[in-house]
CSV table of C-alpha atoms in Angstrom, one decimal:
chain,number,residue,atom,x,y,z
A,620,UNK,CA,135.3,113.9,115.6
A,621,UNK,CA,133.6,114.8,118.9
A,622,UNK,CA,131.7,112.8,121.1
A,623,UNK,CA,128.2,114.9,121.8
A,624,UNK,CA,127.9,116.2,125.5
A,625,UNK,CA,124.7,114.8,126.8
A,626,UNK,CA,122.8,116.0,130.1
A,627,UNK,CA,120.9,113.1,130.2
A,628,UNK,CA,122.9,110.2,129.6
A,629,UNK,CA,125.2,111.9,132.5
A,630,UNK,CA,122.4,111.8,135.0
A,631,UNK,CA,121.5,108.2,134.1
A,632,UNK,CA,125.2,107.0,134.4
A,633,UNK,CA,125.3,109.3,137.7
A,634,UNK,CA,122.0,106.9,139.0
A,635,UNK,CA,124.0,103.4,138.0
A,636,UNK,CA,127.3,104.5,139.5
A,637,UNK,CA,125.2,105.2,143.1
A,638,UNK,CA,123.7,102.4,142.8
A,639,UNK,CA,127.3,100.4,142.4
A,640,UNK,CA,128.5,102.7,145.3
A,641,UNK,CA,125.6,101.1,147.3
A,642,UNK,CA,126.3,97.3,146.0
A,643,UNK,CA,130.0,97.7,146.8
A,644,UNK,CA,130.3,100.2,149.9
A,645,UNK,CA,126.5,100.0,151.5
A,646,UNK,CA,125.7,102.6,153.2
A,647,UNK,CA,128.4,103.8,155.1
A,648,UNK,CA,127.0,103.4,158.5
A,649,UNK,CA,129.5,100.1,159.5
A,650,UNK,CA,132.8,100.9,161.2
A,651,UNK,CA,136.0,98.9,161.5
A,652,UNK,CA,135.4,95.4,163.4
A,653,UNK,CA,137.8,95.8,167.0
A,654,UNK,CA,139.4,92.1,166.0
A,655,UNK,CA,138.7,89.5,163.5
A,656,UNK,CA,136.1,87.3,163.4
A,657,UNK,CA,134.2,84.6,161.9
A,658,UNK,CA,130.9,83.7,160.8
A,659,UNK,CA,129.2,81.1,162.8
A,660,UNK,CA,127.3,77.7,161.6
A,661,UNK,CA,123.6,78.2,160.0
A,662,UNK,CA,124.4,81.7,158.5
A,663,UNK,CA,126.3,82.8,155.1
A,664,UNK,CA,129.5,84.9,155.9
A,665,UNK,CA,128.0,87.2,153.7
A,666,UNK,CA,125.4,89.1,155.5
A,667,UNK,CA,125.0,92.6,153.8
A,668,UNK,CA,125.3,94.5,150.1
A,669,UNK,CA,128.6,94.7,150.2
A,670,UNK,CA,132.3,93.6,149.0
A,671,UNK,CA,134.2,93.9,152.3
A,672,UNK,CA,131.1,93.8,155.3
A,673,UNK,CA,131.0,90.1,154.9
A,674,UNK,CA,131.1,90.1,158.9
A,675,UNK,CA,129.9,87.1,161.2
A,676,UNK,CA,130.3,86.9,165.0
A,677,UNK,CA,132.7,84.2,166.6
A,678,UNK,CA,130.5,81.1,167.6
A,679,UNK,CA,128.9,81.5,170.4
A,680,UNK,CA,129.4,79.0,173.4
A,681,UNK,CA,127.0,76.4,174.5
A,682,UNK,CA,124.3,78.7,176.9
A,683,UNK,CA,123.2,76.7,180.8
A,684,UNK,CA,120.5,75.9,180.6
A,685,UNK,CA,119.7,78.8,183.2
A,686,UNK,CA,120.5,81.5,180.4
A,687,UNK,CA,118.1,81.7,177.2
A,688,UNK,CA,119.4,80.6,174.2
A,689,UNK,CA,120.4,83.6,171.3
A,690,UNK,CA,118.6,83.1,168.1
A,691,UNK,CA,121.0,83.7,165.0
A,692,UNK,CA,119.0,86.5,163.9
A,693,UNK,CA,119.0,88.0,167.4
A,694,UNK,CA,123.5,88.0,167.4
A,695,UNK,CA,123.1,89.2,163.8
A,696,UNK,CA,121.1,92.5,164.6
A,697,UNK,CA,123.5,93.1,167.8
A,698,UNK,CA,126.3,93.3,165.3
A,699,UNK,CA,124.5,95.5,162.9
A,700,UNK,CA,124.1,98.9,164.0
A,701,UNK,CA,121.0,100.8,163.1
A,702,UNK,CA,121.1,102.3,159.7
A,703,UNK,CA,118.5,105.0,157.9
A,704,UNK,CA,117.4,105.5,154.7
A,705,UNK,CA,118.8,108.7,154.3
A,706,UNK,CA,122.6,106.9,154.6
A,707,UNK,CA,121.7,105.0,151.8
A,708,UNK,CA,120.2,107.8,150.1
A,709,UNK,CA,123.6,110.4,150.6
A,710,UNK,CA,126.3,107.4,149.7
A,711,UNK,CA,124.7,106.8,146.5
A,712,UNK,CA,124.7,110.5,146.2
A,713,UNK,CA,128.4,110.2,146.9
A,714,UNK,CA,129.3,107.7,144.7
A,715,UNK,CA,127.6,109.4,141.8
A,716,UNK,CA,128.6,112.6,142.1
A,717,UNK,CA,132.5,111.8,142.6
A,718,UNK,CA,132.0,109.7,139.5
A,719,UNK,CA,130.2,111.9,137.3
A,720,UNK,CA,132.7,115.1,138.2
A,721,UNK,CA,135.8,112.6,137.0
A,722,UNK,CA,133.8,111.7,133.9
A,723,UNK,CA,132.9,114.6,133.0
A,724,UNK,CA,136.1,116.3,133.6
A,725,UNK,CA,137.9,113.3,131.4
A,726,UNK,CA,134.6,113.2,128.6
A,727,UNK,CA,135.8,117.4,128.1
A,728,UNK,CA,139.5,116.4,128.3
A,729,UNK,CA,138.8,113.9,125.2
A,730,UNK,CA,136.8,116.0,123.4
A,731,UNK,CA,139.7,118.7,122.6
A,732,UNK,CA,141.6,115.8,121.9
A,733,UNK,CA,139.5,115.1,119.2
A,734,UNK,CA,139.4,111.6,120.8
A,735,UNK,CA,135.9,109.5,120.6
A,736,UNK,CA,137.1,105.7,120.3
A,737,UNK,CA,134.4,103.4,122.0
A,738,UNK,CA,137.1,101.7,124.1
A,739,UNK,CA,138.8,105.2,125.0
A,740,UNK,CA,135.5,105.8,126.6
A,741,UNK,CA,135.0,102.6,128.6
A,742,UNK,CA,138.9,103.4,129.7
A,743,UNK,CA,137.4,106.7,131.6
A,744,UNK,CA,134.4,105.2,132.7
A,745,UNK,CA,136.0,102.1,134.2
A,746,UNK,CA,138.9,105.0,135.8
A,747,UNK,CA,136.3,107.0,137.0
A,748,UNK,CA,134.1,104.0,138.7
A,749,UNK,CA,137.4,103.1,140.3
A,750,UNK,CA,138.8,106.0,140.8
A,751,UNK,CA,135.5,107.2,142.6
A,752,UNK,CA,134.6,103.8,145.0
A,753,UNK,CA,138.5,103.6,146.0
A,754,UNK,CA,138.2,106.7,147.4
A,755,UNK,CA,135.1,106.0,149.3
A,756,UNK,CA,136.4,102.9,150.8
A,757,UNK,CA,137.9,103.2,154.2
A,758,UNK,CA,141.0,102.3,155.0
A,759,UNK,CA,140.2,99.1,157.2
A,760,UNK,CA,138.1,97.7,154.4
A,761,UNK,CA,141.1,97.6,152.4
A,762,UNK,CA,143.0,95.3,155.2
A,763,UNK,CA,139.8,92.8,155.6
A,764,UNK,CA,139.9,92.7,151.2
A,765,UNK,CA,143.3,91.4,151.5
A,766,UNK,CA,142.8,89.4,154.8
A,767,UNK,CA,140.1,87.8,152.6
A,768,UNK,CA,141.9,87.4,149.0
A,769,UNK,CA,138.8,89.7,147.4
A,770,UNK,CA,140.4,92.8,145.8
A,771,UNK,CA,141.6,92.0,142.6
A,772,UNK,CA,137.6,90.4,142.4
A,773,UNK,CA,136.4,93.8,144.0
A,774,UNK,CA,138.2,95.9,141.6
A,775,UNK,CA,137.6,93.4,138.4
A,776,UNK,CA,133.5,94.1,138.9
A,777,UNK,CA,134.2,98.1,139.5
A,778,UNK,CA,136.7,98.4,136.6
A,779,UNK,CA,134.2,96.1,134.6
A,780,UNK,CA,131.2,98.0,135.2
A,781,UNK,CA,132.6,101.3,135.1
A,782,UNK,CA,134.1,100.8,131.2
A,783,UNK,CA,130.2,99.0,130.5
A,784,UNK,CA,129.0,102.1,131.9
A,785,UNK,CA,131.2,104.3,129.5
A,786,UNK,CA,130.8,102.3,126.5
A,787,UNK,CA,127.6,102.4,126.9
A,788,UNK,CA,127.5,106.6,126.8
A,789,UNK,CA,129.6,106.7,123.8
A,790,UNK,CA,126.9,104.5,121.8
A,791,UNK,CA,124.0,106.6,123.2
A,792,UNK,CA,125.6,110.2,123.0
A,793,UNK,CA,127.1,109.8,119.3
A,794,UNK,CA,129.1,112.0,117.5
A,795,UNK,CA,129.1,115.7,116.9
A,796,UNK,CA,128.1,116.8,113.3
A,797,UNK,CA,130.4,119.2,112.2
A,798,UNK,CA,131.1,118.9,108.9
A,799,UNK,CA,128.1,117.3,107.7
A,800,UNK,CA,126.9,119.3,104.9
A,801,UNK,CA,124.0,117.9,103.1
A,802,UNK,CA,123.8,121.2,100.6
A,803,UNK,CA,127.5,120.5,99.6
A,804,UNK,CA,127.7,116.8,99.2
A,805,UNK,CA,124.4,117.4,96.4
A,806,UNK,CA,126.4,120.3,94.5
A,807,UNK,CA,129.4,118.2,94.7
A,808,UNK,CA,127.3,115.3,93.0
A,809,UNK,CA,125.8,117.8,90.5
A,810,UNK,CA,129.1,118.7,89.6
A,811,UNK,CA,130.4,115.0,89.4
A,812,UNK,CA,127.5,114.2,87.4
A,813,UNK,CA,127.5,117.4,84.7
A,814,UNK,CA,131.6,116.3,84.3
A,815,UNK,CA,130.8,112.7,83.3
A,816,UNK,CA,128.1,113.3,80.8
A,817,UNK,CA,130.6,116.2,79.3
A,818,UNK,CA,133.2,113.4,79.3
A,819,UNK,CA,130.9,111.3,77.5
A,820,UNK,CA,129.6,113.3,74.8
A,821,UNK,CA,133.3,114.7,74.1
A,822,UNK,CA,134.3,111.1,73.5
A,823,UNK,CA,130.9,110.1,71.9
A,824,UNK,CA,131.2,107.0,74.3
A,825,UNK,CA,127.5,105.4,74.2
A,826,UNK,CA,128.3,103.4,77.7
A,827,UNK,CA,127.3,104.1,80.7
A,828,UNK,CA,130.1,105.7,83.0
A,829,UNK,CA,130.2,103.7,86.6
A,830,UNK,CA,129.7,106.2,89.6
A,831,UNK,CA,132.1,106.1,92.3
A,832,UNK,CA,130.9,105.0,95.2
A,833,UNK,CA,133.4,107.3,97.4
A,834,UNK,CA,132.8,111.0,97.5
A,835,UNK,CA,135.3,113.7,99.6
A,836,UNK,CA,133.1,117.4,100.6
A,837,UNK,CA,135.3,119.5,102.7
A,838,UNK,CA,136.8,117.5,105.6
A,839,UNK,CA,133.9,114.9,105.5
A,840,UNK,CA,134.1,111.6,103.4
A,841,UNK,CA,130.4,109.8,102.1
A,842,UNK,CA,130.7,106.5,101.3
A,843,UNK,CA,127.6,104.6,98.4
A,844,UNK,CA,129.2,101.3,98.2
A,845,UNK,CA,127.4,97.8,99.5
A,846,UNK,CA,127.3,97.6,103.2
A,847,UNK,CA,127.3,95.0,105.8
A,848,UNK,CA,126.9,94.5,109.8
A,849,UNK,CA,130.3,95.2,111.7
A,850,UNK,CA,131.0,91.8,113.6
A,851,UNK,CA,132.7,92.3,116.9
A,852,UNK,CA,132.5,89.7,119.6
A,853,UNK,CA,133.4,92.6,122.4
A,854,UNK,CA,130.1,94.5,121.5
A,855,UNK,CA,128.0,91.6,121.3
A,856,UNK,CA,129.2,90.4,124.9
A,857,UNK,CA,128.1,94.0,126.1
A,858,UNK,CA,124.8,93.9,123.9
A,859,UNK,CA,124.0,90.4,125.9
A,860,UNK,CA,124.9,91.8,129.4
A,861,UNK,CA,122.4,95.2,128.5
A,862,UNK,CA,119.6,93.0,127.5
A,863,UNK,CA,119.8,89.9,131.0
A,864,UNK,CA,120.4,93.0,133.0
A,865,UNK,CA,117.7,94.8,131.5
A,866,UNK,CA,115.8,91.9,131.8
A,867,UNK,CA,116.5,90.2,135.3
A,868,UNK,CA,116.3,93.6,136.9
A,869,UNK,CA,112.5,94.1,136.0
A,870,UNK,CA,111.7,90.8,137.3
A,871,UNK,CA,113.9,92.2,140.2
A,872,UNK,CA,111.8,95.4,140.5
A,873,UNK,CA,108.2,94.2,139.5
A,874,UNK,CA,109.3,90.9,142.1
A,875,UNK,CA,110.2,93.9,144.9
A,876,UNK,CA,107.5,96.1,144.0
A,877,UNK,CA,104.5,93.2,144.2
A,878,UNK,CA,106.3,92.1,147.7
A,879,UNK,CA,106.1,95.8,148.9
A,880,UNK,CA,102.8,95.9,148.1
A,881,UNK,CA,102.5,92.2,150.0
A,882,UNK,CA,103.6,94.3,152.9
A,883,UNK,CA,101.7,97.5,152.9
A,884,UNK,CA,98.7,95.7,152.4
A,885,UNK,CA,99.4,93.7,155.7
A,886,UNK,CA,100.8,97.2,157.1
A,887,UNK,CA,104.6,95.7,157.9
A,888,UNK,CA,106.3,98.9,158.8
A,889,UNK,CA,109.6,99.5,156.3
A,890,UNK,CA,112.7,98.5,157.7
A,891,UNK,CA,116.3,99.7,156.6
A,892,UNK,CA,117.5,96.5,156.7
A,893,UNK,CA,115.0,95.6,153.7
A,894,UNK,CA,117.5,97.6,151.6
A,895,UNK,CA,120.3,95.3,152.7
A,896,UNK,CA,118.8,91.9,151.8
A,897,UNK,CA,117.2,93.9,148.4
A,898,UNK,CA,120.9,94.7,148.1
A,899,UNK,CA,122.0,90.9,148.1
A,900,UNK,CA,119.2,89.9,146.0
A,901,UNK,CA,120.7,92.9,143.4
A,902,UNK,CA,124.1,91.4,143.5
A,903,UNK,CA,122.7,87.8,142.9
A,904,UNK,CA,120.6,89.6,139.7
A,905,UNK,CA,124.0,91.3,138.3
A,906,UNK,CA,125.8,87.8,138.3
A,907,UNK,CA,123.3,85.6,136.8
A,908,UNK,CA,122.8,88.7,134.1
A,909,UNK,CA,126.4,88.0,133.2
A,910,UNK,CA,126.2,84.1,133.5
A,911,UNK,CA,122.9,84.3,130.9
A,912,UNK,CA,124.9,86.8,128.7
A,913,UNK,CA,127.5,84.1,127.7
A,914,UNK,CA,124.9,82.0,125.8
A,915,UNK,CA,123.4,85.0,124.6
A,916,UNK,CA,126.4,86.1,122.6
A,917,UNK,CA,126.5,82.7,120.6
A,918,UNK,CA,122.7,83.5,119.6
A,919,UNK,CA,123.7,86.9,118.7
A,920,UNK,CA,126.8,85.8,116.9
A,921,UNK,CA,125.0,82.8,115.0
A,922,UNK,CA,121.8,85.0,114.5
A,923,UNK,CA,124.1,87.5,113.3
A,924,UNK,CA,126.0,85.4,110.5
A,925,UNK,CA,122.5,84.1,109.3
A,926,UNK,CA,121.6,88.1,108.4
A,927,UNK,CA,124.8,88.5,106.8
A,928,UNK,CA,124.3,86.3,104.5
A,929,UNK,CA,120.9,86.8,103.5
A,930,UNK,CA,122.3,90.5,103.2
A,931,UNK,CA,120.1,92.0,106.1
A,932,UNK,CA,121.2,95.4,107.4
A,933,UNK,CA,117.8,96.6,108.9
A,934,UNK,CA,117.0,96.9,113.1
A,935,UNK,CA,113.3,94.9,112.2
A,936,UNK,CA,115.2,91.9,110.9
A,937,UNK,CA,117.8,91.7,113.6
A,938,UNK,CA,114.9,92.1,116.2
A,939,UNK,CA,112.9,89.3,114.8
A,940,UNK,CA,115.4,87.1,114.4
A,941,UNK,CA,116.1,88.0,118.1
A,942,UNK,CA,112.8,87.0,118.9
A,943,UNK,CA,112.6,83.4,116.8
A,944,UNK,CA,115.9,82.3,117.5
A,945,UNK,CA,115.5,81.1,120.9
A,946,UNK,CA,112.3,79.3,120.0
A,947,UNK,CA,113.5,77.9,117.1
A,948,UNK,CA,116.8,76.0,118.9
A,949,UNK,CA,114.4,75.0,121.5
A,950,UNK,CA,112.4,73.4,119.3
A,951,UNK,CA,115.2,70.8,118.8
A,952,UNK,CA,114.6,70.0,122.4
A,953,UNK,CA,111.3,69.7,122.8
A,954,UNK,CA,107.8,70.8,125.1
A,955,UNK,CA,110.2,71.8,128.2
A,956,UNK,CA,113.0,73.6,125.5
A,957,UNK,CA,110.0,75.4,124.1
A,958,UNK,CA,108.9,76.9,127.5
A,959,UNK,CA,112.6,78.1,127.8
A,960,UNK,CA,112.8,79.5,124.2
A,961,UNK,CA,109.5,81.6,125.1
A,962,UNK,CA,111.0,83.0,127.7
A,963,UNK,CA,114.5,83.7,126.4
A,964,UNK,CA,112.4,85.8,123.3
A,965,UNK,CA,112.1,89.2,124.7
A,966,UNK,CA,115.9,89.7,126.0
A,967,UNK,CA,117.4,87.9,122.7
A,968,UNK,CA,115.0,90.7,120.4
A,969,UNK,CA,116.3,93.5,123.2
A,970,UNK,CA,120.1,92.1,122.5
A,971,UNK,CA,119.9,91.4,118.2
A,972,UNK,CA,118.6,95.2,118.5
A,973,UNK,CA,121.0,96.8,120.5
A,974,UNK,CA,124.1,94.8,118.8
A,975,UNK,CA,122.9,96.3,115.8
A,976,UNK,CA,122.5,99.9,117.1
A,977,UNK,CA,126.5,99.1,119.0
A,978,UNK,CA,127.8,97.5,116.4
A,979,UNK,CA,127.3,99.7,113.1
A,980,UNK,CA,127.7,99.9,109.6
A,981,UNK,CA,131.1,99.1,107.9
A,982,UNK,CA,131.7,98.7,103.7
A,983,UNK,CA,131.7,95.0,102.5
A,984,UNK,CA,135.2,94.0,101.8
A,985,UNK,CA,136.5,93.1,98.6
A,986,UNK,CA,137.7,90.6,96.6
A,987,UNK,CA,140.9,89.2,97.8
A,988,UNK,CA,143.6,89.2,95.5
A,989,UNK,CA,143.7,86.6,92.8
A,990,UNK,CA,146.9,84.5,92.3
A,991,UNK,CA,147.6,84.3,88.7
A,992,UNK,CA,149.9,80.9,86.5
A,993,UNK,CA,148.1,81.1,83.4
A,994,UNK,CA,146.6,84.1,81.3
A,995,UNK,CA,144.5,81.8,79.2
A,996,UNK,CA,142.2,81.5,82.5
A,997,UNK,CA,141.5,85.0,82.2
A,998,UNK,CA,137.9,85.0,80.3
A,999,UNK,CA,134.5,84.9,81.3
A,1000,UNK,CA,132.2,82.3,83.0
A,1001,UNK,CA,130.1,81.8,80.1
A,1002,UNK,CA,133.1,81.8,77.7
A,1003,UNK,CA,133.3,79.3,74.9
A,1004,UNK,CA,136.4,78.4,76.0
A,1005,UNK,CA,135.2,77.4,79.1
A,1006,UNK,CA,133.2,74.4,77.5
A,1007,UNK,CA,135.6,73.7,75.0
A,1008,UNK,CA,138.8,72.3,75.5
A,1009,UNK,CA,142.0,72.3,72.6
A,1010,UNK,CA,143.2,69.1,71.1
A,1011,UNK,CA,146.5,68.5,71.0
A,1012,UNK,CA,148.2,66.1,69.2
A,1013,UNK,CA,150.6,63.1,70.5
């Protein structure tokens, strides 16, 4: 099968990888530091969006009392040039377009392969995301990653992100549907049927003949039997990081938005370096979307074995059980666990729903094999034999 080629879910992976271009390279403006240095007291080495522009300035000595003292703020603009919004603007551009031209190129490559695994796809996404920020970093930021011990971090959160980003096209493109024949698979059942009740009238059989549940039409298998929820731990990790990103980044964009308006309203001009400290703020919404998704997939793994056994297949009942879960742990806590359940609702719905949109369909298994030492234990439940047990004489 064939994974569908969709225009849209390019452009949006196209907007996410710019935005990742912009969290790990900013926006291109800074050039290579003329000799090491170090970040002085009062103020976090890391100063900008970035993986490898954690720059400081060396500490400055104690000013006479003749010469005016330099606020920290004051030495940190001096060592940040003047940047646009336009750069920000053309290196997300960048990053997005060299990423979506490798996708692309490898998305064609595995469709005449006749390749549409999940995991194949978060491969090319995560070589692509690499393959398209390597070559956008500069050569000195590569010598101040390993002065600083940061590149196998830099390229574990590209790699990472860039096979989310492809797993996530998979599950929203689908699969082609060649072969799907809804005319054929009812003659073939016609036909099925007509043979059985010839079967049965030829052998004057009264029964009732049991219909198999697996059908072959062409190419194409269809499959009647009892079916269950697929349980995969991988795919309920990615369902919880969707849903905290999702959700930390509106509180990220309704929290900017409402402080933009703060600003206009008091008519505070827009400054590029906004987009630098929105940047930082972005980075800090990623991580604690990842740190949230780890208790997430233990509500979505317990929520999940509760619908399996009540035989639940249906997006409603994973949602609602999404929904009451948290508030029905934090019950056990108490007033202040109840507050956090309440708030932990939406995303848990938002993850129970798209683990079971991920996650898929797959036939119940069957009964294991059944170890045999004695044919007399071969009848029924409800056998006589069952209640009454042979005397045997000493």
């Amino acid at each position: 099968m064939q994974v569908k080629t969709k225009i849209e879910a390019f452009i949006s992976s196209a907007v996410i990888a710019g935005a990742l271009s912009l969290v790990s390279l900013g926006n291109g403006s800074y050039q290579a530091p003329s000799k090491p240095t170090a970040s002085f007291s009062g103020l976090s080495p890391t100063v900008s969006a970035t993986f490898h522009r954690a720059e400081g300035v060396s500490p400055a000595p104690e000013p006479s009392p003749s010469v005016p003292k330099i606020s920290d703020e004051q030495r940190l603009k001096s060592l940040m040039p003047p940047r646009s919004l336009d750069s920000y603007v053309l290196e997300a551009l960048k990053g997005g377009l060299v990423y979506i031209v490798i996708f692309i190129l490898a998305h064609l490559g595995l469709r005449r392969l006749q390749q549409s695994g999940r995991w194949t796809y978060a491969g090319i996404g995560s070589l692509a995301t690499s393959i398209s920020i390597a070559g956008l970093t500069p050569l000195w930021a590569w010598e101040r990653l390993l002065q600083q011990g940061r590149l196998s971090f830099y390229f574990l959160v590209i790699a990472g992100a860039g096979a989310m980003m492809g797993f996530i096209y998979r599950w929203r493109a689908g699969l082609e549907g060649e072969g799907d024949d809804p005319s054929a698979l009812a003659r073939a059942l016609e036909t099925r049927s007509a043979a059985k009740q010839a079967t049965v009238a030829s052998t004057n059989d009264q029964g009732t003949a049991t219909d198999e549940a697996l059908i072959a039409v062409g190419r194409s298998e269809y499959f009647d039997g009892p079916l269950q929820v697929r349980t995969t731990f991988a795919v309920m990790f990615v369902a919880a990081i969707v849903s905290s990103g999702f959700y930390c980044l509106m509180l990220f964009v309704f929290g900017a938005s409402a402080d933009l308006a703060i600003k206009l309203g008091v008519s505070i001009p827009f400054l590029p370096e906004m987009a630098n400290v929105a940047g930082v703020n972005l980075i800090f919404t990623l991580a604690l979307s990842v740190v949230t998704a780890l208790p997430s997939t233990f509500l979505i793994f317990l929520g999940h074995l509760i619908l399996r056994g009540f035989n639940k297949l249906s997006y409603p009942a994973y949602i609602v059980s999404g929904f009451l879960a948290p508030v029905l742990l934090s019950l056990l806590v108490g007033p202040l666990g109840l507050i956090v359940g309440l708030q932990a609702a939406l995303p848990m719905a938002i993850a129970m729903g798209v683990y079971r949109s991920m996650a898929g369909l797959e036939p119940k298994p069957v009964k294991e094999d059944i170890i045999l030492n004695d044919r007399r234990n071969l009848v029924g439940a409800n056998h006589a034999r069952r209640q009454f047990g042979r005397l045997v004489k000493s």
